[in-house]
Structures are given as structure tokens and as C-alpha cells.
PDB file of C-alpha atoms in Angstrom:
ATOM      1  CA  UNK G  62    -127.654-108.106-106.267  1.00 48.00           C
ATOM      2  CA  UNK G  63    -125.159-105.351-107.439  1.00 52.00           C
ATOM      3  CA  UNK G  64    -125.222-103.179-110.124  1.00 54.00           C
ATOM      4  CA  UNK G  65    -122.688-102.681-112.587  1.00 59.00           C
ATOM      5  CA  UNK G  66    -122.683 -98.595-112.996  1.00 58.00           C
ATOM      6  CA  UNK G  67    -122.455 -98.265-116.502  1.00 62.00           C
ATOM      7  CA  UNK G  68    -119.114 -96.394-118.543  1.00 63.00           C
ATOM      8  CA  UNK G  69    -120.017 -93.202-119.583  1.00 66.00           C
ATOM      9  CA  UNK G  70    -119.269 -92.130-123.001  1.00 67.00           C
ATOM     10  CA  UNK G  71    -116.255 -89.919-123.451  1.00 69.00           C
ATOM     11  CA  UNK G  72    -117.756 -86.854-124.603  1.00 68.00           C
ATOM     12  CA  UNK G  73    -119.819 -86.530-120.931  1.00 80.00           C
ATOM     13  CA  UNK G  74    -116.681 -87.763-119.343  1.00 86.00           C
ATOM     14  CA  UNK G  75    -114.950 -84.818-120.417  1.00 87.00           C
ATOM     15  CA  UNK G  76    -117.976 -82.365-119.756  1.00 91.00           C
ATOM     16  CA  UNK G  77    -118.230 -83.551-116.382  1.00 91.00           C
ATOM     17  CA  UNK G  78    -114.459 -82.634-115.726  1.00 94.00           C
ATOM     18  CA  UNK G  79    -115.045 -79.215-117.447  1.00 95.00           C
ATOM     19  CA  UNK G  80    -118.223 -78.514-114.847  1.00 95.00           C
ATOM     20  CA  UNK G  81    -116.487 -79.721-111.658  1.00 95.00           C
ATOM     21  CA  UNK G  82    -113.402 -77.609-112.461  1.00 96.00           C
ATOM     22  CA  UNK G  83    -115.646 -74.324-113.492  1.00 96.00           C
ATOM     23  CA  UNK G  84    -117.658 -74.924-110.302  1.00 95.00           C
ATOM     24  CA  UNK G  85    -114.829 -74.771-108.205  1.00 94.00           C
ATOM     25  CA  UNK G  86    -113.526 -71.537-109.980  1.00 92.00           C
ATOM     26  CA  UNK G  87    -117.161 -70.121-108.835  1.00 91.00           C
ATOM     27  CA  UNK G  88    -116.972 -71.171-105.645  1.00 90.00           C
ATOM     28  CA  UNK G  89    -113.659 -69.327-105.243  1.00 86.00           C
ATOM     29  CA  UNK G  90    -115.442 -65.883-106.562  1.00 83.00           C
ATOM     30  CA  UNK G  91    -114.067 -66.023-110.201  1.00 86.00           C
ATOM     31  CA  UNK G  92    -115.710 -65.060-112.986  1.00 88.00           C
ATOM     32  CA  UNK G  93    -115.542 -68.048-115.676  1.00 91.00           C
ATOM     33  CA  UNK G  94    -117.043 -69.486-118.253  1.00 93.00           C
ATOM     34  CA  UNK G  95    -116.931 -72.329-120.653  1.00 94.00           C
ATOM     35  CA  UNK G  96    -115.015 -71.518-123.916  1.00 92.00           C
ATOM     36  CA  UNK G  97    -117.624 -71.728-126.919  1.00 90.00           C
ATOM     37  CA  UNK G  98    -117.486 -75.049-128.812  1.00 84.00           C
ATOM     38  CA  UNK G  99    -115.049 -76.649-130.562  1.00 82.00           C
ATOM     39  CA  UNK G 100    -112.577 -73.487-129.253  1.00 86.00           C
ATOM     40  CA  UNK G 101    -108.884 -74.868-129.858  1.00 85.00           C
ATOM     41  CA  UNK G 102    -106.490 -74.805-126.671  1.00 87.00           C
ATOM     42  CA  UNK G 103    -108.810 -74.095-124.188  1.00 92.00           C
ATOM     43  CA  UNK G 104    -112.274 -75.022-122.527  1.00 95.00           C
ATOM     44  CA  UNK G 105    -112.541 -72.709-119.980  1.00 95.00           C
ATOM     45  CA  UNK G 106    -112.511 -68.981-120.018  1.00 91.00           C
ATOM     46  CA  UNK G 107    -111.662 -67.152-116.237  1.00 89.00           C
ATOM     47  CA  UNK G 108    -111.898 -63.516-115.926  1.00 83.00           C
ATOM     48  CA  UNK G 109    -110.977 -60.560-113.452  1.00 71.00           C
ATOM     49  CA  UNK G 110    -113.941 -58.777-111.935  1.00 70.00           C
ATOM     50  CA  UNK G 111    -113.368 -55.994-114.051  1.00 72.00           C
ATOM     51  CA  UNK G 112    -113.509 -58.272-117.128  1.00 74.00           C
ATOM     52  CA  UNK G 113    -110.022 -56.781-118.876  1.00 74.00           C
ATOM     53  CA  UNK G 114    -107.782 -59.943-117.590  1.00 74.00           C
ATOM     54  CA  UNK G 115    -108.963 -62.943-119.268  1.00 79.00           C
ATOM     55  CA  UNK G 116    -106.707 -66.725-118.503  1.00 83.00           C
ATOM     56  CA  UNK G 117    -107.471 -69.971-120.291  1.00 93.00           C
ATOM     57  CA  UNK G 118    -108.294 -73.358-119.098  1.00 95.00           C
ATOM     58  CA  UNK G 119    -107.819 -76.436-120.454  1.00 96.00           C
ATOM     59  CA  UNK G 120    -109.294 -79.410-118.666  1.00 97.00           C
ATOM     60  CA  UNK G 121    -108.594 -83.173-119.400  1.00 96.00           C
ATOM     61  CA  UNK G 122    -110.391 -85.822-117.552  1.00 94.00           C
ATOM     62  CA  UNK G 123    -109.856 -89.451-116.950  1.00 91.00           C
ATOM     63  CA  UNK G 124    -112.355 -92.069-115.168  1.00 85.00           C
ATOM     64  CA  UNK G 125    -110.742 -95.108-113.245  1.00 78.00           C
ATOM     65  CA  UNK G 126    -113.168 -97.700-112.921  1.00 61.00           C
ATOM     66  CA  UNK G 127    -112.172 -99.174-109.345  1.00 57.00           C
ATOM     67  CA  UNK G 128    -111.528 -96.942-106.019  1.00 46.00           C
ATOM     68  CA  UNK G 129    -108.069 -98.974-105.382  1.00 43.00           C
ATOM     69  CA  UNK G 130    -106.256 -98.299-108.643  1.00 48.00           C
ATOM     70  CA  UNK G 131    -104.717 -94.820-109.748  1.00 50.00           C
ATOM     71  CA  UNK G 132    -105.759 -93.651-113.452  1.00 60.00           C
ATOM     72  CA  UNK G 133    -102.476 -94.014-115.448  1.00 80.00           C
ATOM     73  CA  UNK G 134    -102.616 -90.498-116.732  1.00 90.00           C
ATOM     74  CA  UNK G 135    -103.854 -88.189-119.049  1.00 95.00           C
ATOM     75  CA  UNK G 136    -104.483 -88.455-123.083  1.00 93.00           C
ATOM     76  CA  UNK G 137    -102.262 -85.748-124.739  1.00 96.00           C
ATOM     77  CA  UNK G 138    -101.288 -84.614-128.146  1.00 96.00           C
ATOM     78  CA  UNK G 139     -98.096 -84.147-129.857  1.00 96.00           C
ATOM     79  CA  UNK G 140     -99.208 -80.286-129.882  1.00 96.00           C
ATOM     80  CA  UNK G 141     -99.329 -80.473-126.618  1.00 97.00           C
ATOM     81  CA  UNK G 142     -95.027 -80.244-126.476  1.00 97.00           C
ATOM     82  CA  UNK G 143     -95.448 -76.439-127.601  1.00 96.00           C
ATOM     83  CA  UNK G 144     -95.880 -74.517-124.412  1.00 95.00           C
ATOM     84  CA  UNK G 145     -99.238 -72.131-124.917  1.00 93.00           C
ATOM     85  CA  UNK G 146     -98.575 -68.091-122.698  1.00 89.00           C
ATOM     86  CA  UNK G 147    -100.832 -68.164-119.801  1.00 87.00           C
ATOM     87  CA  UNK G 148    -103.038 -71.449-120.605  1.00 93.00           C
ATOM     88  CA  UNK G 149    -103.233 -73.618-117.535  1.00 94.00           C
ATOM     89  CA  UNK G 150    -104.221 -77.438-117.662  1.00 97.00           C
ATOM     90  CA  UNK G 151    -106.576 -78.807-114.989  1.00 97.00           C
ATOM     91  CA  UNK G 152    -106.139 -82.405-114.719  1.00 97.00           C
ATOM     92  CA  UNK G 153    -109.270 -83.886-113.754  1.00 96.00           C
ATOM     93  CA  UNK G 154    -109.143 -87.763-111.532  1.00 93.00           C
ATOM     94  CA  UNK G 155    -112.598 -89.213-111.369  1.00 89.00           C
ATOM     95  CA  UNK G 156    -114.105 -92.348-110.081  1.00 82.00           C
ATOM     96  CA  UNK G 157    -116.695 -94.148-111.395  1.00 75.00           C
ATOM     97  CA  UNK G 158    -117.404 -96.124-108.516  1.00 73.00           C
ATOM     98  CA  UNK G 159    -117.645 -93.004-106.018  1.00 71.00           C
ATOM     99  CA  UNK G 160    -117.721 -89.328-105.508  1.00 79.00           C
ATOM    100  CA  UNK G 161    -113.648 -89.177-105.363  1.00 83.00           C
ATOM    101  CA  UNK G 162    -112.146 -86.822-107.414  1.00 91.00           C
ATOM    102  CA  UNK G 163    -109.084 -84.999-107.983  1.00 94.00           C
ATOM    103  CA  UNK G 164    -107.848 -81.643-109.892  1.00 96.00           C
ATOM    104  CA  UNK G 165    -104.126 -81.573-110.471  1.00 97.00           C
ATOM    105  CA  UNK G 166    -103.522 -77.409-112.221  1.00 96.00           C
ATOM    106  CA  UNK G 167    -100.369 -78.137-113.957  1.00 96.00           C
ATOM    107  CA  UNK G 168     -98.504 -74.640-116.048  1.00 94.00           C
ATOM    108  CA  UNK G 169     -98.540 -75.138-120.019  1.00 95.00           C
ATOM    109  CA  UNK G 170     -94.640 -75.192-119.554  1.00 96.00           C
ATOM    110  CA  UNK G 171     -94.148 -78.334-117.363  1.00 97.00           C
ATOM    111  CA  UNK G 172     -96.831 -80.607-119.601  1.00 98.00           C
ATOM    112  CA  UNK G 173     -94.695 -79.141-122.698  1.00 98.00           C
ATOM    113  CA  UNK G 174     -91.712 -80.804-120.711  1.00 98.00           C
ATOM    114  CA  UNK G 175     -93.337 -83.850-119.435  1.00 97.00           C
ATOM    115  CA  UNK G 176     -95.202 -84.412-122.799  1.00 97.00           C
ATOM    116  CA  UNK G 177     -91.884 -84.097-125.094  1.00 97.00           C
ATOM    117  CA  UNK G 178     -89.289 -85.998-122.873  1.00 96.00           C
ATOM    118  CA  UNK G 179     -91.729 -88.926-122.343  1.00 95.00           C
ATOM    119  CA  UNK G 180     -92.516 -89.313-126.281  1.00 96.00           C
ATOM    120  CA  UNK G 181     -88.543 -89.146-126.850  1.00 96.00           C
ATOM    121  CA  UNK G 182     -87.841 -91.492-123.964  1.00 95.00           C
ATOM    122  CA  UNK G 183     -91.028 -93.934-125.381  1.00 94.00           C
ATOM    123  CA  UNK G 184     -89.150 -94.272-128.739  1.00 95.00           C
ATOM    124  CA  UNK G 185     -85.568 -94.893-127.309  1.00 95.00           C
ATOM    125  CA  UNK G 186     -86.835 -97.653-125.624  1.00 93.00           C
ATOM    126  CA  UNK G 187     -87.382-101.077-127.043  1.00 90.00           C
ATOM    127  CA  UNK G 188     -91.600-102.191-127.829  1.00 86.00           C
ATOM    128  CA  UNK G 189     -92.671-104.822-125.976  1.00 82.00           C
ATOM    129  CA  UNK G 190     -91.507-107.661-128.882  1.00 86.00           C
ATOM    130  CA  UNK G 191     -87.544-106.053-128.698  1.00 85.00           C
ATOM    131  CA  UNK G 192     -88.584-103.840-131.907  1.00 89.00           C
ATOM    132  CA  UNK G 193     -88.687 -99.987-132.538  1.00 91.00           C
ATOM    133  CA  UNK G 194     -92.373 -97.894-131.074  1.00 91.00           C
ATOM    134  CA  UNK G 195     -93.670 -96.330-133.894  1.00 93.00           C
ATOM    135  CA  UNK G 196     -93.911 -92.854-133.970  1.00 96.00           C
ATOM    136  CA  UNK G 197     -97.819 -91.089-133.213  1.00 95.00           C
ATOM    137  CA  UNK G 198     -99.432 -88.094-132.147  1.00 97.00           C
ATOM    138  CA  UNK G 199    -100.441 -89.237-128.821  1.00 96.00           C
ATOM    139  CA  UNK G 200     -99.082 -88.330-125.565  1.00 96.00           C
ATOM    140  CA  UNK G 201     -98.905 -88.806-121.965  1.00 94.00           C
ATOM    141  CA  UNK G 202     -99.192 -87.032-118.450  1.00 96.00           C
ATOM    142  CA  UNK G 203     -98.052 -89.746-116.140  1.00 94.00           C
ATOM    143  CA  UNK G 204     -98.225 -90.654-112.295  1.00 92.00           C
ATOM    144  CA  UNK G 205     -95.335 -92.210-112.777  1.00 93.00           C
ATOM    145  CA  UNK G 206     -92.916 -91.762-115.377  1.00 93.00           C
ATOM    146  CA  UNK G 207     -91.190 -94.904-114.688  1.00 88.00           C
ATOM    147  CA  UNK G 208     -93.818 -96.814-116.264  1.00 87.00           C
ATOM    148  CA  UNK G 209     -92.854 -95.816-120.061  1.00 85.00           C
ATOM    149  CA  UNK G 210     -90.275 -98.689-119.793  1.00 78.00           C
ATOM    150  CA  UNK G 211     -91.314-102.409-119.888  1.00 70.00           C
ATOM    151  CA  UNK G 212     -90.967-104.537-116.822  1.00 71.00           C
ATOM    152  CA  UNK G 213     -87.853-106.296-118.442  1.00 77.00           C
ATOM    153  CA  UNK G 214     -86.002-103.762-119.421  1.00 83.00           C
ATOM    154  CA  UNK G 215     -83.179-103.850-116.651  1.00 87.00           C
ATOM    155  CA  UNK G 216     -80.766-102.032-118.498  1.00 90.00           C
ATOM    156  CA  UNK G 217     -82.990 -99.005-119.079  1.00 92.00           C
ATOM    157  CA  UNK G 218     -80.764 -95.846-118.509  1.00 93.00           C
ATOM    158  CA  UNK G 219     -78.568 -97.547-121.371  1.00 94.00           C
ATOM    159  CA  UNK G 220     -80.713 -96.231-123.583  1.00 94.00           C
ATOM    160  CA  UNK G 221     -81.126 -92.715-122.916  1.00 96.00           C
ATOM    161  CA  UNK G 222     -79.045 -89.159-122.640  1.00 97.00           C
ATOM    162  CA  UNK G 223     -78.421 -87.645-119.026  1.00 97.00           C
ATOM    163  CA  UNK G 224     -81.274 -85.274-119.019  1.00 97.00           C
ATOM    164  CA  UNK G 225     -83.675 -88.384-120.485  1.00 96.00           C
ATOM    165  CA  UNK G 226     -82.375 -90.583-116.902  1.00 95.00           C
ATOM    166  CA  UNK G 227     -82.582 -87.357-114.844  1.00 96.00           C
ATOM    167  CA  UNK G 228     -85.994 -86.948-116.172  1.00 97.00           C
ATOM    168  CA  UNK G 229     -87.523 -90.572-115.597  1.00 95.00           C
ATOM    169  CA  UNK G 230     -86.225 -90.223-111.743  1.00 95.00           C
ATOM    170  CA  UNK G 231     -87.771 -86.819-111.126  1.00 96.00           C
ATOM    171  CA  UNK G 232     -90.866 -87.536-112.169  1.00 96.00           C
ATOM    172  CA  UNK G 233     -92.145 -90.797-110.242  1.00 94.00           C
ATOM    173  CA  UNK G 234     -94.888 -92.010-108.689  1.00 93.00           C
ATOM    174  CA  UNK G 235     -96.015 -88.723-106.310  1.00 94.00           C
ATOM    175  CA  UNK G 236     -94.530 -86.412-108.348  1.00 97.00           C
ATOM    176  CA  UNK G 237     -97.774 -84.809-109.259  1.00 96.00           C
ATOM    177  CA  UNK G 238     -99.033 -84.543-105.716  1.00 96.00           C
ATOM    178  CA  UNK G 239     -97.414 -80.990-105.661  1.00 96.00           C
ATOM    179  CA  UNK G 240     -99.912 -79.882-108.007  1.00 97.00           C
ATOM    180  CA  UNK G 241    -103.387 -81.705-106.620  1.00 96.00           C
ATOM    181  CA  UNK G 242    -105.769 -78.849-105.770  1.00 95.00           C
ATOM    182  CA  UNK G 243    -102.862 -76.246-106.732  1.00 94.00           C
ATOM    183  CA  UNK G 244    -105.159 -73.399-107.504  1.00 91.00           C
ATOM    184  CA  UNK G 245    -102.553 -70.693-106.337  1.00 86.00           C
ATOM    185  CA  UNK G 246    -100.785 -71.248-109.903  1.00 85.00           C
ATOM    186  CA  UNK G 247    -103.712 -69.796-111.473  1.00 81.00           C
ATOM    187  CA  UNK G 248    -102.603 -66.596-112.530  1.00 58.00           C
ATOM    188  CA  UNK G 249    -105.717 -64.570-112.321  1.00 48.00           C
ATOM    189  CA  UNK G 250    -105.837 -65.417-108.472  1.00 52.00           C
ATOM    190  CA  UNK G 251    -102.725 -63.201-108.272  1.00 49.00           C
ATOM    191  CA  UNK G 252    -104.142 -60.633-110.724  1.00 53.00           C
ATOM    192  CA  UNK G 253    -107.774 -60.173-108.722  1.00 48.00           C
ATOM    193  CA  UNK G 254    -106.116 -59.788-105.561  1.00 47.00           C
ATOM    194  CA  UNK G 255    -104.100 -56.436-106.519  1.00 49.00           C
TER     195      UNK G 255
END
């Protein structure tokens, strides 16, 4: 008889992605730390050996339940469309039904993009009952982009400005493959090596 492995509550889904991501900074000879608690923008804290170059971290995690499926994304905030100097995002992909995981290290900049074109594009397009979205606070990093429409919405790039279309068909599913395991845009790397 199997087992159902039971879902984790959100707050250790989150510390888990905070340890696997600080564990592989270790491993790669940084010095880095967790941010103290409750710290704003960041968890994570990475220094230089010398300690006078410090770089934040901020780490969001989502669990997919079955092997087969892709997690649709990444829980954001409308705060989040405000680039932050030097604070990178790891984007943690865990299963709960193995050990696969995957860290996508994604600049401040390009979520700022990706998090303000996809709210803009979301409210453009119809709801699913042919009304307005209402407006919120939450956000969205996205496999695939092309999702924020519904399935009958044929007519979609009626809706939406040049850059909005150019934005939806630059950023589909795959797009973020560029930036699994992309620890070379951490800028300390660059900064310890000199």
C-alpha cells in the first residue's frame, strides 16, 4: 500500500528553498548566510572572502506535487515591478514526490520586467466570465507567459500594445531554461575572482 507524502506547510517550503540555495553557495566556496528574520528584500546574505562586498539573495520556492507536471511559476508581489541594485532572485523548483529540484538565478531587472508586463497584460485581457480582472498585489514568474490568456481567447494580440505581443512571444514555455543553474550572474562570483 502507498503512502500519500504529506504537503508541507509553506513556511518550511520556503526554508527548504532558502537551505538548498545557501548550500550550494557553500559548496561553491562563498561565504553566505541567511539574512536575519523578517529582513525585507532579501533572505540570503553572500559575501567576498574579505567580507567588504556583500550581494543579496532572494529565494522563492514552489513544490509541484507530481514528477510529470511543471510548477506554473512563482508567487510575486506588486513590489516586486521596482527593480532592487544588486539583489538577485533564486527561483527554487521542488518536487514533492522526489529529490528533483531546480534553481533558476534570475537579475532583479528582468523579474521587474516580467512581473510588470504580465500584471498589465492580465488586466487587458478579458476574466474567464468575458468581464474585467480585478486589480491585486499579486504577481507572477511564469514558464510560460502564454498562459495569462484563457484558452478561448483567439483574438488575443487584439488586446494589447506592440511591446505587450512582443512580450507574450518572448517569453514562452523554455524561456527560463537560460537561467536554470545560472550561477555565473551572481555578481560576487565575478568580484571574488579579481
Amino acid at each position: 500500500m502507498t503512502t500519500k507524502t504529506p504537503f508541507p506547510q509553506t513556511s518550511s517550503i520556503g526554508s527548504a528553498g532558502e537551505h538548498l540555495v545557501l548550500s550550494q553557495l557553500l559548496k561553491m566556496n562563498f561565504v553566505a548566510g541567511l539574512a536575519p528574520e523578517n529582513t525585507k528584500d532579501y533572505d540570503l546574505i553572500v559575501l567576498n572572502r574579505e567580507g567588504n562586498v556583500s550581494f543579496p539573495i532572494q529565494v522563492k520556492t514552489a513544490l509541484q506535487a507530481k514528477i510529470s507536471n511543471t510548477s506554473q511559476g512563482w508567487i510575486l508581489r506588486d513590489k516586486h515591478e521596482k527593480p532592487i541594485k544588486d539583489l538577485i532572485f533564486c527561483f527554487v523548483r521542488m518536487s514533492l514526490d522526489s529529490r528533483d529540484t531546480d534553481i533558476y538565478i534570475v537579475d532583479s531587472d528582468k523579474v521587474a520586467e516580467c512581473s510588470q508586463y504580465s500584471h498589465q497584460i492580465w488586466l487587458k485581457f478579458p476574466n474567464s466570465q468575458g468581464g474585467k480582472h480585478k486589480d491585486t498585489t499579486m504577481r507572477m514568474l511564469l514558464h510560460d507567459y502564454g498562459k495569462i490568456k484563457t484558452k478561448k481567447l483567439t483574438n488575443w494580440k487584439e488586446y494589447l500594445n506592440k511591446d505587450e505581443i512582443d512580450f507574450i512571444e518572448a517569453h514562452p514555455q523554455g524561456w527560463l531554461e537560460k537561467y536554470k543553474e545560472a550561477w555565473h550572474l551572481i555578481k560576487a562570483i565575478k568580484k571574488l575572482d579579481k
